[in-house]
Each structure stands twice: as structure tokens, then as C-alpha cells.
């Protein structure tokens, strides 16, 4: 284990998250116990489960914020480990020194974001519904989310405790960071850099299409689409959003990273975030914009009248954050030397 200030903060966030997970399970136990007691819905006892659910939502919101900050802190942790890993010239080399632990950590972070956003969407539907009768569903979805967060915290500990002695690492000029896992790729010649340019064009084309559909679909679904066709349409939009994330990752590593870092062969997304901090915001906006249609698709399981407002907010919010992210990327690209 490499001990420094970043490691202490990183492990502290994991321990704090685990304590909050245990506290959330305690609140969930009270909610389920009250639900199984079959108390009458009238009288002062009616507010008790609502108060428990409000407490659970507050704790989960705080927990998700900590995990999001820990994801950002992971990049600075990798940066701080570079001098301690022989052969590592950038954070990519540190991640490549323990590919299994690094891969699990990044996948678990992404899973927490997806499931956490789905839980927040369900809670929003519960909150805006008049009867607020979705409390059991919200509490039920919180269980796998808390288990996933606990696994994510364990992945943090395993990454910091992993042995890195005697591991041969490579720079990102010879090893490419494919979606969340390292894989080998021959070095790219300077004459081939121009061939990677369409990735950036695909980013703006797909992002523009996704943003346009996010603005137009809610009104079209409300006016023209048949109720049975709406889940299929949202599922197709969710698939487009996930494909956009894959294209965005390729544009980030193959096009934006070399230009903005000023190194033609340097394709390290980790260092792009640490040296250009607002790219953390761009990445978050792109992730939320690409995943939000999937959350809207999940809400199609509820009656249309119950979840219509939240689905509309998710689709239009996806369009808004994607537009902001694309404008920020375009600004960086134009102003880059």
C-alpha cells in the first residue's frame, strides 16, 4: 500500500460511506418493520413511515454525493501514485499496474451512478404523486443500491491495498484505455491522428440528435404516441444514449486528450481530468445526459399519469446537460493551442 494524503482521504471516504450504508440499513429495517405491522393509515402513526423515508432519502443523497466525490478523488489518487510506480509516466500507468482492481472500481462507480439515478427517479415519482404510495418500491430499490455502494467501498479498499511491486506498466502511448478497462493497441503514428477526427464529429452529431430528441419526445409522446409504444420508444432512446457514451469515451481518449494536453500520442483520460478540472464536470454532464433516458425508460413501468412529469423532466434535463457539455467541449477544442 502507498500511504499519502490522497490515500488517507480516499480510504476515509470509503469508511464514512460504509458507516452511512449501515445507518441506511437501520432506517430500512424500521421502514419494513412498520410496513409489516399493518397499522391503520390514519392517526399520528401515518407520518412515521414518511418520516423514515425522508430520513432514508436524505442519507442516500449524502451517500451518493460522497461516492461521486470519491470517483473524482480517484483520479487525483492515481496522479499521486505516479512517482511510486516504476515505469509509470501518467495515471494510466498506475491503473495498468492493477488492472483488475482498477477495472472493478470504475465499473462499480458507474453502476452506483446508474442505480442511484434510478432510485432518485423513483423517489421523485413518489414525491410528486398525490398519494405518495410508492414508498415500499422506493425502499425496496434502496436495498440493492446500498449493497452496490458497499461493494464499491470494498473495491476502494482493495485498490489501495493492492500489491504493485514488480508489475510492468506501459504508458498510454502504447496501451489504450478502452471503456473502463485497459487493452493493448499498437502505437498510433502521427499520420493516423487525422483518421481519429471523425470521432469528434460523431460526438457532436450523436449528442445533437440525443439532445433534440430529449426536447421533442415528451410533447410527441403526450400527443401522438400510443401508450404501448412509449416504453419501446424510450428503450430505443436509452440505447442511443448508451451508444453516445461509448462514442464520447472514444472522442475523449483519442482526440481531446492528445490535443488539450499538448502531447500528440498521449491518450490518458485520467490526466485530462486532473490537468483540466472542468473536464470532470463535462464528463459528469455527458454521463448524466446519456443515462437519463434509461432512467426515463425505467419509469415507464409506472402508470403514465403518475410518472409523466418526472419522465419529461428527465428527458429535457438530459437534453440540457448534453447541450452544455457539447458547448464546453467545443470551447476547449477551439481555444486549444
mmCIF file of C-alpha atoms in Angstrom:
data_model
loop_
_atom_site.group_PDB
_atom_site.id
_atom_site.type_symbol
_atom_site.label_atom_id
_atom_site.label_comp_id
_atom_site.label_asym_id
_atom_site.label_seq_id
_atom_site.Cartn_x
_atom_site.Cartn_y
_atom_site.Cartn_z
ATOM 1 C CA UNK A 1 0.000 0.000 0.000
ATOM 2 C CA UNK A 2 1.206 3.501 -0.886
ATOM 3 C CA UNK A 3 0.452 5.803 2.054
ATOM 4 C CA UNK A 4 -0.002 9.524 1.408
ATOM 5 C CA UNK A 5 -2.577 12.230 1.989
ATOM 6 C CA UNK A 6 -4.665 11.184 -1.022
ATOM 7 C CA UNK A 7 -4.793 7.585 0.204
ATOM 8 C CA UNK A 8 -5.962 8.710 3.641
ATOM 9 C CA UNK A 9 -8.740 10.841 2.165
ATOM 10 C CA UNK A 10 -9.743 8.100 -0.259
ATOM 11 C CA UNK A 11 -9.969 5.465 2.475
ATOM 12 C CA UNK A 12 -11.718 7.921 4.789
ATOM 13 C CA UNK A 13 -14.468 8.391 2.207
ATOM 14 C CA UNK A 14 -14.835 4.617 1.920
ATOM 15 C CA UNK A 15 -15.121 4.157 5.694
ATOM 16 C CA UNK A 16 -17.594 7.041 6.012
ATOM 17 C CA UNK A 17 -19.654 5.555 3.179
ATOM 18 C CA UNK A 18 -19.749 2.155 4.874
ATOM 19 C CA UNK A 19 -20.949 3.741 8.111
ATOM 20 C CA UNK A 20 -23.705 5.550 6.232
ATOM 21 C CA UNK A 21 -24.659 2.288 4.498
ATOM 22 C CA UNK A 22 -25.098 0.621 7.897
ATOM 23 C CA UNK A 23 -27.180 3.568 9.115
ATOM 24 C CA UNK A 24 -29.360 3.380 5.998
ATOM 25 C CA UNK A 25 -29.950 -0.330 6.582
ATOM 26 C CA UNK A 26 -31.067 0.540 10.116
ATOM 27 C CA UNK A 27 -33.611 3.017 8.753
ATOM 28 C CA UNK A 28 -34.746 0.468 6.157
ATOM 29 C CA UNK A 29 -35.311 -2.079 8.923
ATOM 30 C CA UNK A 30 -37.589 0.402 10.693
ATOM 31 C CA UNK A 31 -39.479 1.085 7.446
ATOM 32 C CA UNK A 32 -40.042 -2.589 6.662
ATOM 33 C CA UNK A 33 -40.988 -3.350 10.264
ATOM 34 C CA UNK A 34 -43.565 -0.583 10.238
ATOM 35 C CA UNK A 35 -44.895 -1.755 6.856
ATOM 36 C CA UNK A 36 -45.354 -5.294 8.196
ATOM 37 C CA UNK A 37 -47.109 -4.203 11.361
ATOM 38 C CA UNK A 38 -50.344 -3.444 9.440
ATOM 39 C CA UNK A 39 -51.097 -0.285 11.354
ATOM 40 C CA UNK A 40 -54.067 1.782 10.314
ATOM 41 C CA UNK A 41 -53.230 4.562 7.856
ATOM 42 C CA UNK A 42 -54.999 7.185 9.946
ATOM 43 C CA UNK A 43 -53.740 8.987 13.012
ATOM 44 C CA UNK A 44 -50.247 10.094 14.021
ATOM 45 C CA UNK A 45 -48.721 6.748 13.033
ATOM 46 C CA UNK A 46 -49.253 7.568 9.371
ATOM 47 C CA UNK A 47 -46.454 10.144 9.359
ATOM 48 C CA UNK A 48 -43.912 7.777 10.865
ATOM 49 C CA UNK A 49 -43.057 5.790 7.700
ATOM 50 C CA UNK A 50 -42.987 9.023 5.685
ATOM 51 C CA UNK A 51 -40.503 10.496 8.141
ATOM 52 C CA UNK A 52 -38.376 7.361 7.941
ATOM 53 C CA UNK A 53 -38.445 7.506 4.141
ATOM 54 C CA UNK A 54 -37.466 11.182 4.194
ATOM 55 C CA UNK A 55 -34.566 10.338 6.521
ATOM 56 C CA UNK A 56 -33.512 7.498 4.226
ATOM 57 C CA UNK A 57 -33.624 9.721 1.142
ATOM 58 C CA UNK A 58 -31.524 12.400 2.859
ATOM 59 C CA UNK A 59 -28.901 9.883 3.928
ATOM 60 C CA UNK A 60 -28.820 8.250 0.493
ATOM 61 C CA UNK A 61 -28.449 11.627 -1.232
ATOM 62 C CA UNK A 62 -25.487 12.413 1.027
ATOM 63 C CA UNK A 63 -24.052 8.951 0.380
ATOM 64 C CA UNK A 64 -24.317 9.290 -3.399
ATOM 65 C CA UNK A 65 -22.640 12.710 -3.222
ATOM 66 C CA UNK A 66 -19.733 11.193 -1.273
ATOM 67 C CA UNK A 67 -19.336 8.388 -3.801
ATOM 68 C CA UNK A 68 -19.373 10.908 -6.645
ATOM 69 C CA UNK A 69 -16.645 12.966 -4.972
ATOM 70 C CA UNK A 70 -14.717 9.760 -4.323
ATOM 71 C CA UNK A 71 -14.863 8.970 -8.037
ATOM 72 C CA UNK A 72 -13.288 12.348 -8.742
ATOM 73 C CA UNK A 73 -10.759 11.783 -5.953
ATOM 74 C CA UNK A 74 -9.756 8.521 -7.610
ATOM 75 C CA UNK A 75 -8.152 10.477 -10.473
ATOM 76 C CA UNK A 76 -6.037 12.548 -8.084
ATOM 77 C CA UNK A 77 -5.140 9.384 -6.201
ATOM 78 C CA UNK A 78 -3.784 7.895 -9.419
ATOM 79 C CA UNK A 79 -1.855 11.111 -10.072
ATOM 80 C CA UNK A 80 -0.251 10.953 -6.628
ATOM 81 C CA UNK A 81 0.854 7.342 -7.187
ATOM 82 C CA UNK A 82 2.774 8.053 -10.406
ATOM 83 C CA UNK A 83 6.175 8.736 -8.711
ATOM 84 C CA UNK A 84 5.870 5.489 -6.734
ATOM 85 C CA UNK A 85 5.249 3.119 -9.686
ATOM 86 C CA UNK A 86 8.402 2.266 -11.717
ATOM 87 C CA UNK A 87 7.730 2.855 -15.390
ATOM 88 C CA UNK A 88 4.507 4.811 -14.876
ATOM 89 C CA UNK A 89 4.570 8.188 -16.616
ATOM 90 C CA UNK A 90 0.915 9.138 -16.075
ATOM 91 C CA UNK A 91 -2.136 7.969 -14.078
ATOM 92 C CA UNK A 92 -2.862 5.422 -16.806
ATOM 93 C CA UNK A 93 0.279 3.535 -15.856
ATOM 94 C CA UNK A 94 -0.861 3.410 -12.220
ATOM 95 C CA UNK A 95 -4.238 1.981 -13.258
ATOM 96 C CA UNK A 96 -2.496 -0.528 -15.532
ATOM 97 C CA UNK A 97 -0.367 -1.730 -12.601
ATOM 98 C CA UNK A 98 -3.506 -3.225 -11.001
ATOM 99 C CA UNK A 99 -5.928 -3.666 -13.911
ATOM 100 C CA UNK A 100 -8.354 -5.985 -12.109
ATOM 101 C CA UNK A 101 -8.791 -3.765 -9.043
ATOM 102 C CA UNK A 102 -8.925 -0.604 -11.162
ATOM 103 C CA UNK A 103 -11.487 -2.113 -13.530
ATOM 104 C CA UNK A 104 -13.759 -3.270 -10.708
ATOM 105 C CA UNK A 105 -13.564 0.133 -9.041
ATOM 106 C CA UNK A 106 -14.513 2.013 -12.197
ATOM 107 C CA UNK A 107 -17.332 -0.381 -13.108
ATOM 108 C CA UNK A 108 -18.744 -0.237 -9.585
ATOM 109 C CA UNK A 109 -18.671 3.580 -9.679
ATOM 110 C CA UNK A 110 -20.603 3.569 -12.928
ATOM 111 C CA UNK A 111 -23.107 1.038 -11.552
ATOM 112 C CA UNK A 112 -23.663 3.183 -8.455
ATOM 113 C CA UNK A 113 -24.374 6.179 -10.695
ATOM 114 C CA UNK A 114 -26.861 4.221 -12.833
ATOM 115 C CA UNK A 115 -28.720 2.542 -9.961
ATOM 116 C CA UNK A 116 -28.535 5.648 -7.787
ATOM 117 C CA UNK A 117 -30.076 7.785 -10.514
ATOM 118 C CA UNK A 118 -32.805 5.184 -10.973
ATOM 119 C CA UNK A 119 -33.551 5.236 -7.258
ATOM 120 C CA UNK A 120 -33.674 9.043 -7.268
ATOM 121 C CA UNK A 121 -36.102 8.933 -10.212
ATOM 122 C CA UNK A 122 -38.390 6.511 -8.349
ATOM 123 C CA UNK A 123 -38.273 8.726 -5.276
ATOM 124 C CA UNK A 124 -39.137 11.768 -7.394
ATOM 125 C CA UNK A 125 -42.208 9.935 -8.737
ATOM 126 C CA UNK A 126 -43.175 9.045 -5.177
ATOM 127 C CA UNK A 127 -42.742 12.654 -4.079
ATOM 128 C CA UNK A 128 -44.804 14.253 -6.851
ATOM 129 C CA UNK A 129 -47.602 11.658 -6.711
ATOM 130 C CA UNK A 130 -50.604 12.816 -4.745
ATOM 131 C CA UNK A 131 -50.991 9.696 -2.624
ATOM 132 C CA UNK A 132 -47.267 9.103 -2.194
ATOM 133 C CA UNK A 133 -47.994 5.382 -2.313
ATOM 134 C CA UNK A 134 -44.655 4.264 -3.785
ATOM 135 C CA UNK A 135 -42.777 4.215 -0.508
ATOM 136 C CA UNK A 136 -42.380 0.426 -0.473
ATOM 137 C CA UNK A 137 -40.938 0.466 -4.013
ATOM 138 C CA UNK A 138 -38.507 3.254 -3.145
ATOM 139 C CA UNK A 139 -37.378 1.412 -0.013
ATOM 140 C CA UNK A 140 -37.057 -1.852 -1.947
ATOM 141 C CA UNK A 141 -34.857 -0.315 -4.653
ATOM 142 C CA UNK A 142 -32.658 1.190 -1.930
ATOM 143 C CA UNK A 143 -31.575 -2.306 -0.823
ATOM 144 C CA UNK A 144 -29.620 -3.277 -3.991
ATOM 145 C CA UNK A 145 -28.300 0.278 -4.207
ATOM 146 C CA UNK A 146 -26.856 0.074 -0.683
ATOM 147 C CA UNK A 147 -25.349 -3.340 -1.392
ATOM 148 C CA UNK A 148 -23.763 -1.943 -4.545
ATOM 149 C CA UNK A 149 -22.341 1.023 -2.638
ATOM 150 C CA UNK A 150 -20.902 -1.355 -0.032
ATOM 151 C CA UNK A 151 -19.224 -3.328 -2.828
ATOM 152 C CA UNK A 152 -17.911 -0.056 -4.257
ATOM 153 C CA UNK A 153 -16.354 0.832 -0.901
ATOM 154 C CA UNK A 154 -14.708 -2.593 -0.694
ATOM 155 C CA UNK A 155 -13.340 -2.025 -4.216
ATOM 156 C CA UNK A 156 -11.765 1.214 -2.954
ATOM 157 C CA UNK A 157 -10.014 -0.619 -0.135
ATOM 158 C CA UNK A 158 -8.834 -3.406 -2.450
ATOM 159 C CA UNK A 159 -7.413 -0.882 -4.910
ATOM 160 C CA UNK A 160 -5.386 0.969 -2.285
ATOM 161 C CA UNK A 161 -4.184 -2.282 -0.680
ATOM 162 C CA UNK A 162 -3.220 -3.998 -3.959
ATOM 163 C CA UNK A 163 0.412 -5.044 -4.426
ATOM 164 C CA UNK A 164 2.206 -3.158 -7.186
ATOM 165 C CA UNK A 165 5.767 -4.389 -6.709
ATOM 166 C CA UNK A 166 7.326 -5.991 -9.780
ATOM 167 C CA UNK A 167 4.430 -5.089 -12.114
ATOM 168 C CA UNK A 168 5.422 -3.991 -15.617
ATOM 169 C CA UNK A 169 3.390 -0.969 -16.713
ATOM 170 C CA UNK A 170 3.105 0.874 -20.008
ATOM 171 C CA UNK A 171 2.351 4.413 -20.964
ATOM 172 C CA UNK A 172 -0.934 5.228 -22.663
ATOM 173 C CA UNK A 173 1.010 5.822 -25.902
ATOM 174 C CA UNK A 174 1.259 2.055 -26.318
ATOM 175 C CA UNK A 175 -1.761 0.899 -24.317
ATOM 176 C CA UNK A 176 -5.195 2.292 -24.968
ATOM 177 C CA UNK A 177 -7.835 2.821 -22.303
ATOM 178 C CA UNK A 178 -10.934 1.219 -23.822
ATOM 179 C CA UNK A 179 -14.248 1.673 -21.969
ATOM 180 C CA UNK A 180 -13.151 1.342 -18.345
ATOM 181 C CA UNK A 181 -10.603 -1.441 -18.945
ATOM 182 C CA UNK A 182 -7.071 -1.363 -20.409
ATOM 183 C CA UNK A 183 -6.353 -3.346 -23.545
ATOM 184 C CA UNK A 184 -3.423 -3.429 -25.923
ATOM 185 C CA UNK A 185 -3.244 -1.278 -29.014
ATOM 186 C CA UNK A 186 -0.227 -0.573 -31.233
ATOM 187 C CA UNK A 187 1.192 2.931 -31.089
ATOM 188 C CA UNK A 188 -0.605 5.373 -33.365
ATOM 189 C CA UNK A 189 1.533 7.041 -35.986
ATOM 190 C CA UNK A 190 1.285 10.791 -36.449
ATOM 191 C CA UNK A 191 -0.190 10.303 -39.917
ATOM 192 C CA UNK A 192 -3.047 8.335 -38.388
ATOM 193 C CA UNK A 193 -4.095 11.082 -35.982
ATOM 194 C CA UNK A 194 -6.267 12.695 -38.652
ATOM 195 C CA UNK A 195 -8.200 9.451 -39.042
ATOM 196 C CA UNK A 196 -9.402 9.810 -35.446
ATOM 197 C CA UNK A 197 -11.070 13.137 -36.221
ATOM 198 C CA UNK A 198 -14.480 11.599 -37.130
ATOM 199 C CA UNK A 199 -14.840 10.502 -33.501
ATOM 200 C CA UNK A 200 -15.265 14.145 -32.531
ATOM 201 C CA UNK A 201 -17.764 14.712 -35.333
ATOM 202 C CA UNK A 202 -19.709 11.642 -34.186
ATOM 203 C CA UNK A 203 -19.729 13.061 -30.671
ATOM 204 C CA UNK A 204 -21.433 16.269 -31.780
ATOM 205 C CA UNK A 205 -23.785 14.551 -34.232
ATOM 206 C CA UNK A 206 -24.992 11.919 -31.791
ATOM 207 C CA UNK A 207 -25.091 14.394 -28.923
ATOM 208 C CA UNK A 208 -27.130 16.832 -31.016
ATOM 209 C CA UNK A 209 -29.578 14.107 -32.054
ATOM 210 C CA UNK A 210 -29.943 12.903 -28.468
ATOM 211 C CA UNK A 211 -30.483 16.438 -27.175
ATOM 212 C CA UNK A 212 -33.023 17.207 -29.890
ATOM 213 C CA UNK A 213 -34.982 14.041 -29.156
ATOM 214 C CA UNK A 214 -34.867 14.831 -25.456
ATOM 215 C CA UNK A 215 -36.608 18.142 -26.094
ATOM 216 C CA UNK A 216 -39.076 16.887 -28.722
ATOM 217 C CA UNK A 217 -40.088 13.441 -27.456
ATOM 218 C CA UNK A 218 -42.076 14.476 -24.341
ATOM 219 C CA UNK A 219 -44.539 16.568 -26.365
ATOM 220 C CA UNK A 220 -44.705 13.993 -29.147
ATOM 221 C CA UNK A 221 -45.335 11.127 -26.734
ATOM 222 C CA UNK A 222 -48.017 13.127 -24.958
ATOM 223 C CA UNK A 223 -49.811 13.987 -28.200
ATOM 224 C CA UNK A 224 -49.286 11.171 -30.707
ATOM 225 C CA UNK A 225 -47.646 8.013 -29.415
ATOM 226 C CA UNK A 226 -49.742 5.052 -28.345
ATOM 227 C CA UNK A 227 -49.325 4.099 -24.671
ATOM 228 C CA UNK A 228 -47.980 0.645 -25.594
ATOM 229 C CA UNK A 229 -45.362 2.101 -27.920
ATOM 230 C CA UNK A 230 -43.983 4.595 -25.382
ATOM 231 C CA UNK A 231 -41.754 2.071 -23.475
ATOM 232 C CA UNK A 232 -40.247 0.859 -26.755
ATOM 233 C CA UNK A 233 -39.525 4.417 -27.884
ATOM 234 C CA UNK A 234 -37.883 5.238 -24.562
ATOM 235 C CA UNK A 235 -35.902 1.994 -24.734
ATOM 236 C CA UNK A 236 -34.577 2.945 -28.181
ATOM 237 C CA UNK A 237 -33.645 6.396 -26.854
ATOM 238 C CA UNK A 238 -31.873 4.779 -23.890
ATOM 239 C CA UNK A 239 -29.876 2.558 -26.277
ATOM 240 C CA UNK A 240 -28.889 5.666 -28.258
ATOM 241 C CA UNK A 241 -27.788 7.350 -25.036
ATOM 242 C CA UNK A 242 -25.580 4.420 -24.051
ATOM 243 C CA UNK A 243 -24.040 4.342 -27.530
ATOM 244 C CA UNK A 244 -23.370 8.067 -27.213
ATOM 245 C CA UNK A 245 -21.380 7.379 -24.042
ATOM 246 C CA UNK A 246 -19.197 4.911 -25.919
ATOM 247 C CA UNK A 247 -18.560 7.455 -28.671
ATOM 248 C CA UNK A 248 -17.870 10.157 -26.073
ATOM 249 C CA UNK A 249 -15.273 7.959 -24.398
ATOM 250 C CA UNK A 250 -13.538 7.368 -27.723
ATOM 251 C CA UNK A 251 -13.520 11.095 -28.504
ATOM 252 C CA UNK A 252 -12.194 11.865 -25.033
ATOM 253 C CA UNK A 253 -9.278 9.446 -25.188
ATOM 254 C CA UNK A 254 -8.369 9.532 -28.878
ATOM 255 C CA UNK A 255 -8.991 13.142 -29.892
ATOM 256 C CA UNK A 256 -9.435 15.537 -26.980
ATOM 257 C CA UNK A 257 -6.756 14.179 -24.671
ATOM 258 C CA UNK A 258 -3.813 14.465 -27.137
ATOM 259 C CA UNK A 259 -4.790 17.967 -28.260
ATOM 260 C CA UNK A 260 -5.648 19.532 -24.920
ATOM 261 C CA UNK A 261 -2.659 18.014 -23.135
ATOM 262 C CA UNK A 262 -0.354 19.155 -25.945
ATOM 263 C CA UNK A 263 1.098 15.661 -26.458
ATOM 264 C CA UNK A 264 0.165 14.061 -29.799
ATOM 265 C CA UNK A 265 0.430 10.456 -28.562
ATOM 266 C CA UNK A 266 -0.895 10.956 -25.036
ATOM 267 C CA UNK A 267 -4.331 9.388 -24.573
ATOM 268 C CA UNK A 268 -4.843 9.422 -20.810
ATOM 269 C CA UNK A 269 -8.382 10.409 -19.748
ATOM 270 C CA UNK A 270 -7.313 10.445 -16.096
ATOM 271 C CA UNK A 271 -4.675 13.119 -16.656
ATOM 272 C CA UNK A 272 -7.073 15.125 -18.794
ATOM 273 C CA UNK A 273 -9.368 15.446 -15.756
ATOM 274 C CA UNK A 274 -6.569 16.298 -13.317
ATOM 275 C CA UNK A 275 -4.917 18.880 -15.601
ATOM 276 C CA UNK A 276 -8.192 20.310 -16.935
ATOM 277 C CA UNK A 277 -10.503 20.207 -13.899
ATOM 278 C CA UNK A 278 -13.646 21.371 -15.705
ATOM 279 C CA UNK A 279 -13.481 18.165 -17.749
ATOM 280 C CA UNK A 280 -14.717 16.406 -14.626
ATOM 281 C CA UNK A 281 -17.890 18.485 -14.994
ATOM 282 C CA UNK A 282 -18.034 17.741 -18.738
ATOM 283 C CA UNK A 283 -17.708 14.001 -18.075
ATOM 284 C CA UNK A 284 -20.411 14.120 -15.391
ATOM 285 C CA UNK A 285 -22.791 16.050 -17.651
ATOM 286 C CA UNK A 286 -22.178 13.619 -20.510
ATOM 287 C CA UNK A 287 -22.760 10.623 -18.229
ATOM 288 C CA UNK A 288 -25.998 12.027 -16.807
ATOM 289 C CA UNK A 289 -27.203 13.089 -20.255
ATOM 290 C CA UNK A 290 -26.514 9.669 -21.726
ATOM 291 C CA UNK A 291 -28.003 7.660 -18.848
ATOM 292 C CA UNK A 292 -31.077 9.832 -18.130
ATOM 293 C CA UNK A 293 -33.129 8.258 -20.995
ATOM 294 C CA UNK A 294 -32.522 4.883 -19.335
ATOM 295 C CA UNK A 295 -33.996 6.230 -16.089
ATOM 296 C CA UNK A 296 -36.965 7.604 -18.025
ATOM 297 C CA UNK A 297 -37.410 4.191 -19.645
ATOM 298 C CA UNK A 298 -37.470 2.549 -16.202
ATOM 299 C CA UNK A 299 -40.240 4.930 -15.143
ATOM 300 C CA UNK A 300 -42.428 3.636 -17.979
ATOM 301 C CA UNK A 301 -43.169 0.718 -15.637
ATOM 302 C CA UNK A 302 -45.386 3.092 -13.668
ATOM 303 C CA UNK A 303 -48.743 4.429 -14.906
ATOM 304 C CA UNK A 304 -48.362 7.294 -17.348
ATOM 305 C CA UNK A 305 -50.233 9.779 -15.193
ATOM 306 C CA UNK A 306 -48.072 9.022 -12.166
ATOM 307 C CA UNK A 307 -44.626 9.393 -13.739
ATOM 308 C CA UNK A 308 -45.263 11.682 -16.712
ATOM 309 C CA UNK A 309 -43.859 14.825 -15.080
ATOM 310 C CA UNK A 310 -40.671 13.090 -13.906
ATOM 311 C CA UNK A 311 -40.088 11.410 -17.285
ATOM 312 C CA UNK A 312 -40.464 14.761 -19.033
ATOM 313 C CA UNK A 313 -38.039 16.374 -16.586
ATOM 314 C CA UNK A 314 -35.500 13.592 -17.138
ATOM 315 C CA UNK A 315 -35.636 13.824 -20.939
ATOM 316 C CA UNK A 316 -35.480 17.613 -21.021
ATOM 317 C CA UNK A 317 -32.783 17.633 -18.336
ATOM 318 C CA UNK A 318 -30.781 15.166 -20.436
ATOM 319 C CA UNK A 319 -31.064 17.483 -23.428
ATOM 320 C CA UNK A 320 -29.966 20.480 -21.350
ATOM 321 C CA UNK A 321 -26.877 18.902 -19.793
ATOM 322 C CA UNK A 322 -25.806 17.391 -23.116
ATOM 323 C CA UNK A 323 -26.051 20.783 -24.770
ATOM 324 C CA UNK A 324 -23.920 22.334 -22.035
ATOM 325 C CA UNK A 325 -21.340 19.536 -22.259
ATOM 326 C CA UNK A 326 -21.051 19.829 -26.043
ATOM 327 C CA UNK A 327 -20.665 23.608 -25.840
ATOM 328 C CA UNK A 328 -17.892 23.212 -23.253
ATOM 329 C CA UNK A 329 -16.106 20.622 -25.440
ATOM 330 C CA UNK A 330 -16.387 22.902 -28.477
ATOM 331 C CA UNK A 331 -14.969 25.821 -26.483
ATOM 332 C CA UNK A 332 -11.988 23.734 -25.342
ATOM 333 C CA UNK A 333 -11.365 22.490 -28.862
ATOM 334 C CA UNK A 334 -11.420 25.968 -30.384
ATOM 335 C CA UNK A 335 -9.245 27.576 -27.693
ATOM 336 C CA UNK A 336 -6.722 24.726 -27.514
ATOM 337 C CA UNK A 337 -3.269 25.673 -28.885
#
